[in-house]
C-alpha atoms as one frame of an Amber mdcrd trajectory, in Angstrom:
protein
 -23.144 -12.601   7.574 -23.583  -9.770  10.067 -26.122  -9.881  12.901 -27.944
  -6.237  12.924 -29.490  -4.566  16.180 -32.935  -6.233  14.995 -31.583  -9.390
  14.983 -32.064 -10.097  11.527 -28.780 -10.825   9.186 -27.221  -9.411   6.524
 -25.086 -11.518   4.066 -21.774  -9.482   3.036 -20.434 -10.836  -0.234 -17.531
  -8.558  -0.916 -15.702  -5.445   0.216 -17.562  -3.025  -1.357 -20.886  -4.648
   0.334 -19.342  -4.377   3.948 -18.223  -0.639   3.074 -21.866   0.132   2.203
 -23.353  -1.850   5.318 -20.732   0.121   7.656 -22.022   3.347   6.031 -25.106
   2.628   7.474 -24.104   1.754  11.061 -24.612   4.937  13.534 -21.279   6.349
  14.743 -19.587   4.145  17.060 -21.604   1.112  16.207 -19.243  -1.727  15.181
 -20.655  -4.884  13.067 -21.424  -7.994  14.703 -20.447 -11.156  12.657 -21.852
 -14.593  12.643 -19.121 -16.822  12.731 -17.629 -18.812  10.946 -16.713 -15.650
   8.121 -14.631 -16.051   5.076 -11.886 -13.603   4.413 -10.198 -13.114   0.925
  -6.846 -12.083   1.265  -4.882  -9.474  -1.195  -3.137 -12.623  -2.643  -6.776
 -14.283  -3.205  -6.399 -16.702  -0.448  -9.614 -17.530   1.429  -9.171 -17.524
   5.280 -11.994 -18.940   7.471 -12.162 -17.279  10.630 -14.285 -19.549  13.385
 -14.545 -17.120  16.510 -14.338 -13.606  17.544 -11.607 -14.101  19.217  -9.454
 -15.823  16.148 -11.102 -12.689  14.168  -9.297 -10.263  16.415  -5.965 -12.110
  16.655  -6.151 -12.336  12.893  -6.628  -8.580  12.499  -3.698  -8.007  14.926
  -1.469  -9.938  12.874  -2.590  -8.368   9.728  -1.962  -5.070  11.151   1.881
  -6.001  12.069   2.778  -7.628   8.968   1.283  -4.440   7.023   3.368  -1.825
   9.246   6.470  -0.565   7.726   9.574  -1.762   9.492  10.830   0.618  12.209
  13.833   2.748  11.691  16.637   2.475  14.286  18.326   5.463  15.568
């Protein structure tokens, strides 16, 4: 669930719905989530995120895991 600027909420059920929602936001505006949220990973596992701090950590870890290995010189 995301909290809109007018303080109403929008239920996001899948990645396509989230993409469509993001397209409605003004440039530079990021969604505000109502925690907890559940995220389905590529392998189908469901991860429950309890707070914004945990969400930021989850995103950082996901980015690090998906980076290609660095080449040594």
